[in-house]
mmCIF file of N, CA and C in Angstrom:
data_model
loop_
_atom_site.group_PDB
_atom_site.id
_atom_site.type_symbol
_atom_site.label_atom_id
_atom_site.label_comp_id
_atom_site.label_asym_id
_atom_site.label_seq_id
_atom_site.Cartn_x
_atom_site.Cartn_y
_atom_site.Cartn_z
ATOM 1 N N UNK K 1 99.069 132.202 109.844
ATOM 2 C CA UNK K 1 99.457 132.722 111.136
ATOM 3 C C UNK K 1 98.445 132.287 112.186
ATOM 4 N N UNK K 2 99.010 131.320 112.953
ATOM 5 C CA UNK K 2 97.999 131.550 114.299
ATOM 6 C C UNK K 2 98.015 132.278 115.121
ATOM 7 N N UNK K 3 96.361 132.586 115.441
ATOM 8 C CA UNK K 3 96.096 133.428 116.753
ATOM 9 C C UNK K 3 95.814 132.682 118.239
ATOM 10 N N UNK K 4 96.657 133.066 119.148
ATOM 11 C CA UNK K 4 96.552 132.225 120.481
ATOM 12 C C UNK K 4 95.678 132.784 121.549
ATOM 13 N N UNK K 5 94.637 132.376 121.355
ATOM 14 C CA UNK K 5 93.756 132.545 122.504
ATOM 15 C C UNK K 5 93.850 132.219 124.083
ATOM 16 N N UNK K 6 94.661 132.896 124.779
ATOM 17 C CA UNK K 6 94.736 133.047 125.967
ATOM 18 C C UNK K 6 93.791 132.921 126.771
ATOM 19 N N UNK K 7 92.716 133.456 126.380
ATOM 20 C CA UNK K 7 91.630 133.691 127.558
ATOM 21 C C UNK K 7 90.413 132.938 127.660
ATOM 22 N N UNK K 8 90.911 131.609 127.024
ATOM 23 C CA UNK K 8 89.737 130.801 126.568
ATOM 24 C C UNK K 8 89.850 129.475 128.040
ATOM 25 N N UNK K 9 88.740 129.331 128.099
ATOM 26 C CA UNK K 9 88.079 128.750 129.519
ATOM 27 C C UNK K 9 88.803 126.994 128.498
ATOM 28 N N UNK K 10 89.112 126.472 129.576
ATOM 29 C CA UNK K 10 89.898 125.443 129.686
ATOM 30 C C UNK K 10 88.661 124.119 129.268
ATOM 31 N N UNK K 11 88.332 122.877 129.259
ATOM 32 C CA UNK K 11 87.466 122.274 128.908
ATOM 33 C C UNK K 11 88.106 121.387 129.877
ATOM 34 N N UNK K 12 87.018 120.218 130.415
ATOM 35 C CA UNK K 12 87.261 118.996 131.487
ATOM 36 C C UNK K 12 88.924 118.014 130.932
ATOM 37 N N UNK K 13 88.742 117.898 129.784
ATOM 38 C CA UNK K 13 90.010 116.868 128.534
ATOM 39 C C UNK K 13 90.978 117.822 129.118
ATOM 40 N N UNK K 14 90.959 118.698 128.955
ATOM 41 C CA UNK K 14 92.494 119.757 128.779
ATOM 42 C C UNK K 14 92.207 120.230 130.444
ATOM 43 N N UNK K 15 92.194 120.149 131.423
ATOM 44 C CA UNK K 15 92.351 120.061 132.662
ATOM 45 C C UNK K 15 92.684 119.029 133.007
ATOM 46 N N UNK K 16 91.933 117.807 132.802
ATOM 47 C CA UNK K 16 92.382 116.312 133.476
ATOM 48 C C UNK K 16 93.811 116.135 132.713
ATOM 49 N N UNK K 17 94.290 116.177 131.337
ATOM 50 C CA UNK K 17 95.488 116.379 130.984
ATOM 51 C C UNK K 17 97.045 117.091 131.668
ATOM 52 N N UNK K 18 96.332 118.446 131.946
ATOM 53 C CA UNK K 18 97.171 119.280 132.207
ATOM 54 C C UNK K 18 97.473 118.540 133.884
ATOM 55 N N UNK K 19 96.680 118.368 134.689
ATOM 56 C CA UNK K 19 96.795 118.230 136.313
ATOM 57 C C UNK K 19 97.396 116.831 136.399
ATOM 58 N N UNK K 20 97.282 115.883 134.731
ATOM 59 C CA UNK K 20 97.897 114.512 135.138
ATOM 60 C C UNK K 20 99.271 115.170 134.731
ATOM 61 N N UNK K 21 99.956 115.420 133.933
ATOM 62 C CA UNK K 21 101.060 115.883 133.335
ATOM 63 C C UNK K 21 101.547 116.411 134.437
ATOM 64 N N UNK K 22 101.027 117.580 135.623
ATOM 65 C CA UNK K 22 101.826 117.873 136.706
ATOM 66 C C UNK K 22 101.668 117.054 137.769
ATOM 67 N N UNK K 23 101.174 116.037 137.792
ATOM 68 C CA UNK K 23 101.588 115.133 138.893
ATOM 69 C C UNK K 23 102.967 114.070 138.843
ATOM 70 N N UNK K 24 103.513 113.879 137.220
ATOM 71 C CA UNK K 24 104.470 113.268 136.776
ATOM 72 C C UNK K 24 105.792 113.928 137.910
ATOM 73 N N UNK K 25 106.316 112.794 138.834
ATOM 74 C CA UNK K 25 107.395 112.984 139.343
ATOM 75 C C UNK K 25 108.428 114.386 138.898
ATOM 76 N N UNK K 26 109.235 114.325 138.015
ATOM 77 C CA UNK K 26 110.259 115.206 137.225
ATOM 78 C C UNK K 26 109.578 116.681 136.280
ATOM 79 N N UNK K 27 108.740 115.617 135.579
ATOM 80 C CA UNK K 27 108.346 116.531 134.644
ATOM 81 C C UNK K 27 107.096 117.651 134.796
ATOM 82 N N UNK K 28 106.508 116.747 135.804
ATOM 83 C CA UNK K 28 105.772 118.136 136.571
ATOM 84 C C UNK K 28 105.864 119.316 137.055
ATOM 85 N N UNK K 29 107.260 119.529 137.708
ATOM 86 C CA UNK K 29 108.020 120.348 138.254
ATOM 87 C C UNK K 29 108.019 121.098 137.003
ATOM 88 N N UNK K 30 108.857 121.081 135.925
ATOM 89 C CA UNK K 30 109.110 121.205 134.529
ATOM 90 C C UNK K 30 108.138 121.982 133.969
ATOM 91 N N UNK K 31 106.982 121.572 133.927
ATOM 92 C CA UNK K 31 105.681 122.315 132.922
ATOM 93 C C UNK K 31 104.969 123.012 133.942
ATOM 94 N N UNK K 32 105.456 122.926 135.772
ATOM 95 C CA UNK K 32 104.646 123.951 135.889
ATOM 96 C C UNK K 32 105.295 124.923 135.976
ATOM 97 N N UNK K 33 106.495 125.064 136.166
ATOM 98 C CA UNK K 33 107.244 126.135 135.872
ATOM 99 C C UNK K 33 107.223 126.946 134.429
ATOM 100 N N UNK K 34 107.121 125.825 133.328
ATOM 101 C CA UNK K 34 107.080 126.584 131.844
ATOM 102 C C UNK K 34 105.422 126.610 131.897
ATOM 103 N N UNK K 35 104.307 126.572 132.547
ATOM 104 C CA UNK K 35 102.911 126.957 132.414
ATOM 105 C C UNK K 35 103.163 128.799 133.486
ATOM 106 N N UNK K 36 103.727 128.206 134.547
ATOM 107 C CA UNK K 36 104.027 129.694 135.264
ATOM 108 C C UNK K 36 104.223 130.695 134.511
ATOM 109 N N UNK K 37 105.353 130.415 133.873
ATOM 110 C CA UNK K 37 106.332 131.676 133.023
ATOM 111 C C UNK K 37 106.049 131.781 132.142
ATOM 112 N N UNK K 38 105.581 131.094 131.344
ATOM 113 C CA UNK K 38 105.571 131.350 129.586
ATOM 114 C C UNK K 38 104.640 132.451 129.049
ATOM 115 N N UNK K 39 104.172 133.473 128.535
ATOM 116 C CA UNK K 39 103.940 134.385 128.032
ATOM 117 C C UNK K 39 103.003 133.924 126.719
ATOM 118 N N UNK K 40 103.082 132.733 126.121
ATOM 119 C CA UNK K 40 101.773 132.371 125.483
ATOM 120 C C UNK K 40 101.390 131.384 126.174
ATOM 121 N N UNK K 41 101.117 131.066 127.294
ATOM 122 C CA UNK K 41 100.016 130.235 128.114
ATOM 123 C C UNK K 41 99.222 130.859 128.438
ATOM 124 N N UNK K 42 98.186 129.657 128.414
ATOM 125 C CA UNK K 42 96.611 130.346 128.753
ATOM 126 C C UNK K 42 96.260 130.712 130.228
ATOM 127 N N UNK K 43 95.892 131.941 130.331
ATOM 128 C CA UNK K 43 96.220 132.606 131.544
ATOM 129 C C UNK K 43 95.629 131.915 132.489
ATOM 130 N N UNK K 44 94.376 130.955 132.558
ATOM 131 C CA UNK K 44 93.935 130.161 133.802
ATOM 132 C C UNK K 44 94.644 128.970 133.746
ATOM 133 N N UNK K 45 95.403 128.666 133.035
ATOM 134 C CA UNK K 45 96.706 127.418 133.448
ATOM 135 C C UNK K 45 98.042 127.919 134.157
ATOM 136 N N UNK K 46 98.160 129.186 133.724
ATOM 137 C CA UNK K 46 99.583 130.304 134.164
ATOM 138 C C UNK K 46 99.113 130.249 135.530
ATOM 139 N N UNK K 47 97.956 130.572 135.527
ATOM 140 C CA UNK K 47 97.449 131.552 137.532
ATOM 141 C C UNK K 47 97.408 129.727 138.112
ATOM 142 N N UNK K 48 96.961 129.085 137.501
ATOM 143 C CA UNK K 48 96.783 127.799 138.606
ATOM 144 C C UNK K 48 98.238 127.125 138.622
ATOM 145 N N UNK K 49 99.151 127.412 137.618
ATOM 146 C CA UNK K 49 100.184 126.889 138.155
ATOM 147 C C UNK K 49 100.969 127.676 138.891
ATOM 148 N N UNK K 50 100.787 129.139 138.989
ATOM 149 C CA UNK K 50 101.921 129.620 140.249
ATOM 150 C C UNK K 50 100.918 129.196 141.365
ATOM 151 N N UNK K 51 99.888 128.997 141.446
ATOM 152 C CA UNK K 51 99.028 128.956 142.855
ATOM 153 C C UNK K 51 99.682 127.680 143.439
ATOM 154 N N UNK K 52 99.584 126.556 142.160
ATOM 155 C CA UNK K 52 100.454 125.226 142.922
ATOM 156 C C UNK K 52 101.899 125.599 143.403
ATOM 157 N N UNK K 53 102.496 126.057 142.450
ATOM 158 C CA UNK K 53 104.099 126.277 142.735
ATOM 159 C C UNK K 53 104.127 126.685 144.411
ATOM 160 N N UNK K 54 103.206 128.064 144.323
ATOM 161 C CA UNK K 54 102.975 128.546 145.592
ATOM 162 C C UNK K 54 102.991 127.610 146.781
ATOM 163 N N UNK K 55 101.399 126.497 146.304
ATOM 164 C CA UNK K 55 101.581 125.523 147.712
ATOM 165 C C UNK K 55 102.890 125.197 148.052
ATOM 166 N N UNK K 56 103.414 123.923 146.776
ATOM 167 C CA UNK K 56 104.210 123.120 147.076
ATOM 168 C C UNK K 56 105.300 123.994 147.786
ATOM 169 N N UNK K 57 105.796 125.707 147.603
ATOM 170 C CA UNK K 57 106.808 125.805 148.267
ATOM 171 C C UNK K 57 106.403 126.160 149.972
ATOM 172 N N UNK K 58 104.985 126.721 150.168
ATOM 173 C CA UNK K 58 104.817 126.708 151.684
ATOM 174 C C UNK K 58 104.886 125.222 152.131
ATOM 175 N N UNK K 59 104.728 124.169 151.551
ATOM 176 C CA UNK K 59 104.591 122.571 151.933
ATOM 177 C C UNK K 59 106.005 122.412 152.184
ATOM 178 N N UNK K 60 106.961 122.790 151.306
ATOM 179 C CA UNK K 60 108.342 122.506 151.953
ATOM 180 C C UNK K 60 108.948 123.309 152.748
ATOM 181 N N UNK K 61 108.302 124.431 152.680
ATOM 182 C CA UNK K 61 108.781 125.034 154.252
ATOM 183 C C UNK K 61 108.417 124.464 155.310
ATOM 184 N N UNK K 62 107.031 124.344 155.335
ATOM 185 C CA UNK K 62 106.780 123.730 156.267
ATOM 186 C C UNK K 62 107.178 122.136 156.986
ATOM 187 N N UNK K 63 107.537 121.496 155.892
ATOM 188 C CA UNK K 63 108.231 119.977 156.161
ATOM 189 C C UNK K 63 109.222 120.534 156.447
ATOM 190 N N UNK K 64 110.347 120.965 156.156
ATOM 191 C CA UNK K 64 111.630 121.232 156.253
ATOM 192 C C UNK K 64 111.462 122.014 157.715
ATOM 193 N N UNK K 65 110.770 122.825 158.335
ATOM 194 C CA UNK K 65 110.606 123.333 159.527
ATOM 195 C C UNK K 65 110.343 121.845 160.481
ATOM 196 N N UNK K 66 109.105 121.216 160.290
ATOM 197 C CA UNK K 66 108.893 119.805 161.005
ATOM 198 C C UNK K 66 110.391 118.999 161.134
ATOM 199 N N UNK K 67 110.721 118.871 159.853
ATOM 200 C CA UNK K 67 112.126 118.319 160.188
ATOM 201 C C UNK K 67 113.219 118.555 160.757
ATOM 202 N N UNK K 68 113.710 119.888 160.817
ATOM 203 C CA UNK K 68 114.416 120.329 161.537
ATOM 204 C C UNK K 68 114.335 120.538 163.511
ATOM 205 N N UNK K 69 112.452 121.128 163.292
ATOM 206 C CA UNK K 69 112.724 120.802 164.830
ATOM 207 C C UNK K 69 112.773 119.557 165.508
ATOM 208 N N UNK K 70 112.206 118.805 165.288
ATOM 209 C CA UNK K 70 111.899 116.834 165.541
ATOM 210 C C UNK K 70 113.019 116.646 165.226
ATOM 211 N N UNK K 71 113.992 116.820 164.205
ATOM 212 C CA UNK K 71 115.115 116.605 164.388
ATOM 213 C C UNK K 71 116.223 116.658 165.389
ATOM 214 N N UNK K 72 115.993 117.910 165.623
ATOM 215 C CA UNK K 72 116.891 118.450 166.414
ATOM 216 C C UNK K 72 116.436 118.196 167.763
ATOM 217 N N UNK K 73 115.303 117.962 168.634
ATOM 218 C CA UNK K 73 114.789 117.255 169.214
ATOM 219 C C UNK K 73 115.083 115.884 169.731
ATOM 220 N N UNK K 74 115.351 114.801 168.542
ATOM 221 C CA UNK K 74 116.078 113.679 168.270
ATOM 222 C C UNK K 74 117.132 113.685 168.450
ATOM 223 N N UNK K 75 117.872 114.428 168.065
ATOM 224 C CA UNK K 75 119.720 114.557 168.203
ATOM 225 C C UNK K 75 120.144 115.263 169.664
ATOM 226 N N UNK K 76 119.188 115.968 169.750
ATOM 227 C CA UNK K 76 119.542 116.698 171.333
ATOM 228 C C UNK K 76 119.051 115.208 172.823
ATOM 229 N N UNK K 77 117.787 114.488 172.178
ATOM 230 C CA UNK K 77 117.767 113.826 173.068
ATOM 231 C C UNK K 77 118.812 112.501 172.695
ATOM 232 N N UNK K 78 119.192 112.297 171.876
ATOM 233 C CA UNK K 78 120.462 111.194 171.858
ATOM 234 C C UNK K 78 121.460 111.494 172.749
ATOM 235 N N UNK K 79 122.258 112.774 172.537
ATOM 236 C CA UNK K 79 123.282 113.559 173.116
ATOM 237 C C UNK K 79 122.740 113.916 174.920
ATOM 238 N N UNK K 80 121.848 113.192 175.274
ATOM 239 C CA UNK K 80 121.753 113.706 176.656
ATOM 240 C C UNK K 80 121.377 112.460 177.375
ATOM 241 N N UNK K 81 121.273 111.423 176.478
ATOM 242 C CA UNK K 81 121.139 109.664 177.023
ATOM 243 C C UNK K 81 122.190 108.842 176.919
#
């Protein structure tokens, strides 16, 4: 039977791993969501991946806000030239 040590401090190998694995286009998305949620992950990979999740979703609010107003900006000044 293994015992899963949760609370064990991460080492430089298994960080540079983990942060290349979430930079992967698709599959990043993927493991940080299953590092978020999963219930046997090690709790300082769990907390740093909702912290990213976190960014990336204020980052697309915030693009998606930029875009919309500059957008709309753009389309309003087409429609008046």
């Amino acid at each position: 039977m293994q015992v899963l040590d949760n609370n064990r401090t991460l080492d430089a190998k298994e960080w540079a791993l983990t942060i290349f694995i979430a930079s992967l286009p698709l599959i990043g998305i993927i493991m940080l969501l299953v590092w978020a949620f999963s219930d046997n992950a090690n709790i300082h990979k769990k907390n740093w991946a909702k912290g990213t999740l976190i960014l990336w979703v204020i980052g697309f609010i915030i693009a998606f806000a930029f875009l919309f107003l500059f957008g709309g900006i753009a389309i309003l000044g087409q429609m008046f030239n």
